Short mmCIF file of C-alpha atoms in Angstrom, two decimals:
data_model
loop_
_atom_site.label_atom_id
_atom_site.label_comp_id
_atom_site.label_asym_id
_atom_site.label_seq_id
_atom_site.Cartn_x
_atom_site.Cartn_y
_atom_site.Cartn_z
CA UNK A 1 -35.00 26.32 52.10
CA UNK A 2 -37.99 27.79 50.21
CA UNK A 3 -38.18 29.28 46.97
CA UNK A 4 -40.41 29.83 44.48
CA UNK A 5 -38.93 31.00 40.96
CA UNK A 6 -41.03 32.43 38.18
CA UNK A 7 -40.67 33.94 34.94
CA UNK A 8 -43.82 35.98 35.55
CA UNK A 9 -45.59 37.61 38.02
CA UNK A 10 -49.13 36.12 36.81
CA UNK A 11 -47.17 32.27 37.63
CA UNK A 12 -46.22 33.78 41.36
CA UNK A 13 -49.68 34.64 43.18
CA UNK A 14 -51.46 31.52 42.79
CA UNK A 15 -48.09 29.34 44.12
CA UNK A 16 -47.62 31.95 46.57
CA UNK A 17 -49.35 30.29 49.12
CA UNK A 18 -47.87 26.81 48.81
CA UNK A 19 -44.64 28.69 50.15
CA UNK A 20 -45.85 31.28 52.97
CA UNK A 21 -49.32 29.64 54.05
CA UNK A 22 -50.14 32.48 56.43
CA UNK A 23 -49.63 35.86 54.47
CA UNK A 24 -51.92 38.16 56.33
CA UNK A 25 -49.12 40.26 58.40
CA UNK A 26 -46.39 39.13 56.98
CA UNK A 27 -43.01 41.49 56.68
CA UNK A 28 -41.57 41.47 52.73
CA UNK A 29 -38.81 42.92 51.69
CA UNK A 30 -39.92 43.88 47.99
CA UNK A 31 -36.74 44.73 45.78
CA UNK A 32 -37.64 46.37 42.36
CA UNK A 33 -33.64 47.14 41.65
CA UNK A 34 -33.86 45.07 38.22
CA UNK A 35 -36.97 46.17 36.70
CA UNK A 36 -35.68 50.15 36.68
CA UNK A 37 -32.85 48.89 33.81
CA UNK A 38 -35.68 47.89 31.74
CA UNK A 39 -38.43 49.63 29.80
CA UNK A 40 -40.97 47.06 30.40
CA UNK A 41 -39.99 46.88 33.97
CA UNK A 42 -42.95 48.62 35.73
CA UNK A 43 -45.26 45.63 35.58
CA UNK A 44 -43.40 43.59 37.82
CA UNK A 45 -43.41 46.52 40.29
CA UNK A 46 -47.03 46.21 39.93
CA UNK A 47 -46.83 42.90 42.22
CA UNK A 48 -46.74 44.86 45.30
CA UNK A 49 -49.82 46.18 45.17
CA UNK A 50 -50.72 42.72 45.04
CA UNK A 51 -49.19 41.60 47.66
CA UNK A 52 -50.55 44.07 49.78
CA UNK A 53 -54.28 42.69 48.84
CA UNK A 54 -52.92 39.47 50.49
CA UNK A 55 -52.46 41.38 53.72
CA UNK A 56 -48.55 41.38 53.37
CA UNK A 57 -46.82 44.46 54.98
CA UNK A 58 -44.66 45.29 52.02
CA UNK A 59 -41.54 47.02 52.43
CA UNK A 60 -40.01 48.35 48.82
CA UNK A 61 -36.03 48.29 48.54
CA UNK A 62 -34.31 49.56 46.02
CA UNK A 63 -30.77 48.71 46.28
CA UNK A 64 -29.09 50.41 44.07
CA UNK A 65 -30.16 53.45 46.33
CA UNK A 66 -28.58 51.97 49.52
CA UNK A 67 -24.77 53.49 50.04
CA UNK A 68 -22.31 50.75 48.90
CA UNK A 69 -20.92 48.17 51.59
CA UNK A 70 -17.09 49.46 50.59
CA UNK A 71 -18.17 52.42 51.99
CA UNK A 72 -19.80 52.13 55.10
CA UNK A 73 -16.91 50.28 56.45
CA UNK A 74 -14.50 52.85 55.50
CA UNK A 75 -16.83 54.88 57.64
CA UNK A 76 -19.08 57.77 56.52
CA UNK A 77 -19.59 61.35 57.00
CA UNK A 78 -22.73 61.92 55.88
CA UNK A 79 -25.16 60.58 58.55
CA UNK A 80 -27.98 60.52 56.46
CA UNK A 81 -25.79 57.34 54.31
CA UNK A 82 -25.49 55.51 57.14
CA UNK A 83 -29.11 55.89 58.49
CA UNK A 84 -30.13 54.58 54.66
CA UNK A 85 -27.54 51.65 54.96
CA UNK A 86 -28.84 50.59 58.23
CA UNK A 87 -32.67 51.02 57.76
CA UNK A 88 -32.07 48.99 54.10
CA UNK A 89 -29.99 45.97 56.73
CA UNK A 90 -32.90 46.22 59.12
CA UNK A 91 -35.40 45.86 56.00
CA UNK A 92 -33.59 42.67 55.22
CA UNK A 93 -33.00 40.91 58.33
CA UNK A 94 -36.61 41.38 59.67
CA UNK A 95 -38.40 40.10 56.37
CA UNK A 96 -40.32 37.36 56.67
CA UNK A 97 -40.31 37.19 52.91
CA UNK A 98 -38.11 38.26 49.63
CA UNK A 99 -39.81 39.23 46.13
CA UNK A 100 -36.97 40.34 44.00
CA UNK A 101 -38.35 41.73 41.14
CA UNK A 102 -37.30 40.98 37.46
CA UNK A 103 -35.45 43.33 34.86
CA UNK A 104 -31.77 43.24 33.70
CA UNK A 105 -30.26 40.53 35.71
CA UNK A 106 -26.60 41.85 35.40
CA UNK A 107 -27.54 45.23 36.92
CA UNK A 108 -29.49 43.38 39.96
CA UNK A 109 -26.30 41.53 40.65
CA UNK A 110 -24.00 43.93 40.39
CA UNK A 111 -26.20 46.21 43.22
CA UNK A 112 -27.21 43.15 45.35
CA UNK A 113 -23.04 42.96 45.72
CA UNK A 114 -22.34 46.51 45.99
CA UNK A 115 -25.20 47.14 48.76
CA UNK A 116 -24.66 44.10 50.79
CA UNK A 117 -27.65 42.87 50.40
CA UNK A 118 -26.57 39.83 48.46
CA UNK A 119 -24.93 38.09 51.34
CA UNK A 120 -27.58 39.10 53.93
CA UNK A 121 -30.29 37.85 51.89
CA UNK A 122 -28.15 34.60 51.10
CA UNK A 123 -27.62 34.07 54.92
CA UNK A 124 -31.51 34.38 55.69
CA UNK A 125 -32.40 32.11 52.88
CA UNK A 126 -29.93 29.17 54.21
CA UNK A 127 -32.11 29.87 57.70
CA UNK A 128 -35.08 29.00 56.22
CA UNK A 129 -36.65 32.76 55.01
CA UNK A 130 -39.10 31.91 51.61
CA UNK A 131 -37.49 33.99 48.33
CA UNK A 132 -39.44 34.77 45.48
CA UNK A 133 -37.93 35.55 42.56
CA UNK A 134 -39.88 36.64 38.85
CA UNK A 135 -37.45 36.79 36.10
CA UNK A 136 -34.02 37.99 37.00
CA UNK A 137 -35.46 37.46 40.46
CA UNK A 138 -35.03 33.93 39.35
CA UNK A 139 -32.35 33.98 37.42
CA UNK A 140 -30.05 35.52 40.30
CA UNK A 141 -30.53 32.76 41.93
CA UNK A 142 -28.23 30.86 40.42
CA UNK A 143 -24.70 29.75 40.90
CA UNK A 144 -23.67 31.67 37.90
CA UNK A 145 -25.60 33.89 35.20
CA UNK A 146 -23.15 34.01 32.51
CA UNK A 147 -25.99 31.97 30.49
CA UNK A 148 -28.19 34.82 30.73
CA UNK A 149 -26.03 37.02 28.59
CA UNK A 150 -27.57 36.28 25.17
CA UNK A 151 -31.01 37.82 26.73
CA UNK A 152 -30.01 40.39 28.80
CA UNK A 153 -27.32 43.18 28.41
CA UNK A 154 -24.44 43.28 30.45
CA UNK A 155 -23.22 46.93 29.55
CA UNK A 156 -25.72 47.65 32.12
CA UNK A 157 -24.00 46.72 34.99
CA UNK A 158 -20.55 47.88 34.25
CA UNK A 159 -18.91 47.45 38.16
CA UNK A 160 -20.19 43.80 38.12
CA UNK A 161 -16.64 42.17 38.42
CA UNK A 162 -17.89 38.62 38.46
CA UNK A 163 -21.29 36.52 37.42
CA UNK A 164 -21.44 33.91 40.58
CA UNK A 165 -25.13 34.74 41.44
CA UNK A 166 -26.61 33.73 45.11
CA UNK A 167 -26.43 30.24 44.76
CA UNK A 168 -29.63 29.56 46.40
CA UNK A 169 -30.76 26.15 43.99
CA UNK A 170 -28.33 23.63 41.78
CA UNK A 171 -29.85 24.92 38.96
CA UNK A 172 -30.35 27.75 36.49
CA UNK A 173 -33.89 29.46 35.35
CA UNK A 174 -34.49 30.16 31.94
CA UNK A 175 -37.31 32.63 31.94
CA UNK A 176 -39.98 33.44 29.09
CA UNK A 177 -40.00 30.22 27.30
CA UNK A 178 -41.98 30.31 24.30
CA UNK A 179 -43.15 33.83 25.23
CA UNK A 180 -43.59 36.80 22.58
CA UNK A 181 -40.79 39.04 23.74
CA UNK A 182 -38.05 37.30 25.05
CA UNK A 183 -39.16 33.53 23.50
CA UNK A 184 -36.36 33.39 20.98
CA UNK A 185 -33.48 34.63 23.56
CA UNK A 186 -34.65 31.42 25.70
CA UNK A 187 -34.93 28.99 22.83
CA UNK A 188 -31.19 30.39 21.81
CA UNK A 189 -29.48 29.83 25.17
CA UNK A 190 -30.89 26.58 25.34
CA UNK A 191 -29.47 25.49 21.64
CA UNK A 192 -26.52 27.18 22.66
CA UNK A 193 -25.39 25.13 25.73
CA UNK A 194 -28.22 22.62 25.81
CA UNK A 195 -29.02 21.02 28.80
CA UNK A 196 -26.62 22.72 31.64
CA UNK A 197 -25.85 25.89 32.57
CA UNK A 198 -22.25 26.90 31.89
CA UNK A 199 -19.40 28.37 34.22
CA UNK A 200 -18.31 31.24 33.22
CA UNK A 201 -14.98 30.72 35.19
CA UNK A 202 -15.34 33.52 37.40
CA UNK A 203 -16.87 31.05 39.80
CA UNK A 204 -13.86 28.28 40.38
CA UNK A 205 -16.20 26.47 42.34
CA UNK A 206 -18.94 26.57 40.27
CA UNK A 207 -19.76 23.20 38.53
CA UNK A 208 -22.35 22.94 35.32
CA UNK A 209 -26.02 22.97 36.74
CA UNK A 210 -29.08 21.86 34.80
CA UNK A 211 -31.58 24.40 33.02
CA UNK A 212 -34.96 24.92 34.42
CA UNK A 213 -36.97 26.00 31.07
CA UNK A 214 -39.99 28.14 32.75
CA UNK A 215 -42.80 29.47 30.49
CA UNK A 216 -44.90 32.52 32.07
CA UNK A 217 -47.39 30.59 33.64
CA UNK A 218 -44.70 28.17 35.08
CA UNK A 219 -42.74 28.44 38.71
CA UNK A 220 -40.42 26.47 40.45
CA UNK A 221 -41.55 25.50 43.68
CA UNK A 222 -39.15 24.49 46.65
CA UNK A 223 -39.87 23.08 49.86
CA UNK A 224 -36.66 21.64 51.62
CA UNK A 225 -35.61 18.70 49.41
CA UNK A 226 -39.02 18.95 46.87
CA UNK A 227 -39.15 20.53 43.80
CA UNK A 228 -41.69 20.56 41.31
CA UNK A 229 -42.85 22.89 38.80
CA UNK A 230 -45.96 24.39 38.95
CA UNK A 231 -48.34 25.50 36.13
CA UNK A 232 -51.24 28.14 36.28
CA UNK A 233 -53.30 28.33 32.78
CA UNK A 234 -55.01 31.36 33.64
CA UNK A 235 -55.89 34.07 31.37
CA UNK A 236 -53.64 36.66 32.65
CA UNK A 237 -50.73 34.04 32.59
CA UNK A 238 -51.75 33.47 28.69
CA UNK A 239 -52.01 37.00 27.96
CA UNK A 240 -48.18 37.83 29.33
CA UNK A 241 -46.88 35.25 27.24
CA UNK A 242 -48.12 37.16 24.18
CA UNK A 243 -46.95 40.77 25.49
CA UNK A 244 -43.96 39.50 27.24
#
């Protein structure tokens, strides 16, 4: 399994290539669902521009736009549903690389589920596909992201029946640490439960997992059984932790 799991897009480009060492040509399956619940969302959507420059061939899903799961197997009407369903699957499956954007994390959940895209990109993950997450990107990630409550608002996602998040790492990002905007949120869910994540009990088999405090120019990097986090004191990555 590969990840890498920032709170910021300025910590993702120079890790980037620790995870997919050959870029040039590669598929990615770019989903900017969180960052549209959130007014400061269009930066991170400015990543695939960036990714492009590396020579990816970036493919941009929203999935809140793809018809819910429920209802393609109840069969549709419409043709033009089902051609979006199945081009968003295709999308998915062929991706040689996931950047899930960051944003409200309740609302990404809560559309990962209701697309389908959740257990498809779960599934691919487990096989060895690298994910990149910035933000709620990261956060999602986790086994549950009750936690995440005290920074972003869960009125925003009000069909998301349950917090169990992907489950892809044994352990729970905490984004924006020490940052301008969203420093205080971070320093308060980390007084607030200290050093583990909490179940919310809509996961029964969810057990605590330890916090991973990220700063903006920090990632988590996974390789397999590694982990380490990585630091990039660049301007850009000192700059976002005064806006951001």
């Amino acid at each position: 399994m590969r990840l890498l799991l920032a709170s910021s897009m300025f910590a993702v480009t120079p890790a980037l290539r620790a995870l997919v060492r050959e870029p040039r040509g590669k598929s990615v399956a770019f989903i900017p669902t969180a960052s549209y619940a959130e007014r400061y969302g269009g930066a991170g959507r400015l990543m695939a521009a960036r990714l492009r420059m590396l020579g990816m061939r970036v493919h941009v899903l929203d999935v809140a736009r793809v018809p819910a799961r429920s209802s393609v197997g109840d069969g549709f009407s419409d043709t033009r549903q089902c051609e979006q369903y199945r081009r968003a699957a295709h999308i998915l499956r062929s991706a040689d690389m996931f950047y899930v954007c960051g944003g409200n994390t309740f609302y990404l959940l809560q559309e990962l589920r209701e697309s389908g895209a959740a257990d498809i990109i779960r599934e691919r993950v487990m096989q060895g596909v690298p994910y990149v997450g910035e933000s709620a990107g990261s956060v999602v990630a986790a086994p549950d992201i009750s936690y995440i409550g005290l920074m972003d608002a869960r009125d925003k996602a009000p069909r998301l029946e349950s917090t169990c998040g992907l489950s892809l790492i044994q352990g729970a990002v905490v984004p924006h640490v020490d940052s301008h905007m969203m420093g205080a949120e971070a320093k308060d869910i980390l007084r607030l439960y200290g050093k583990y994540a909490p179940s919310s009990g809509a996961c029964p088999t969810c057990a605590p997992v330890p916090f991973i405090p990220l700063r903006n120019d920090q990632a988590l990097v996974v390789d397999g059984n590694r982990k380490r986090v990585v630091t990039h004191r660049t301007l850009a990555g000192a700059l976002s932790r005064s806006w951001f």
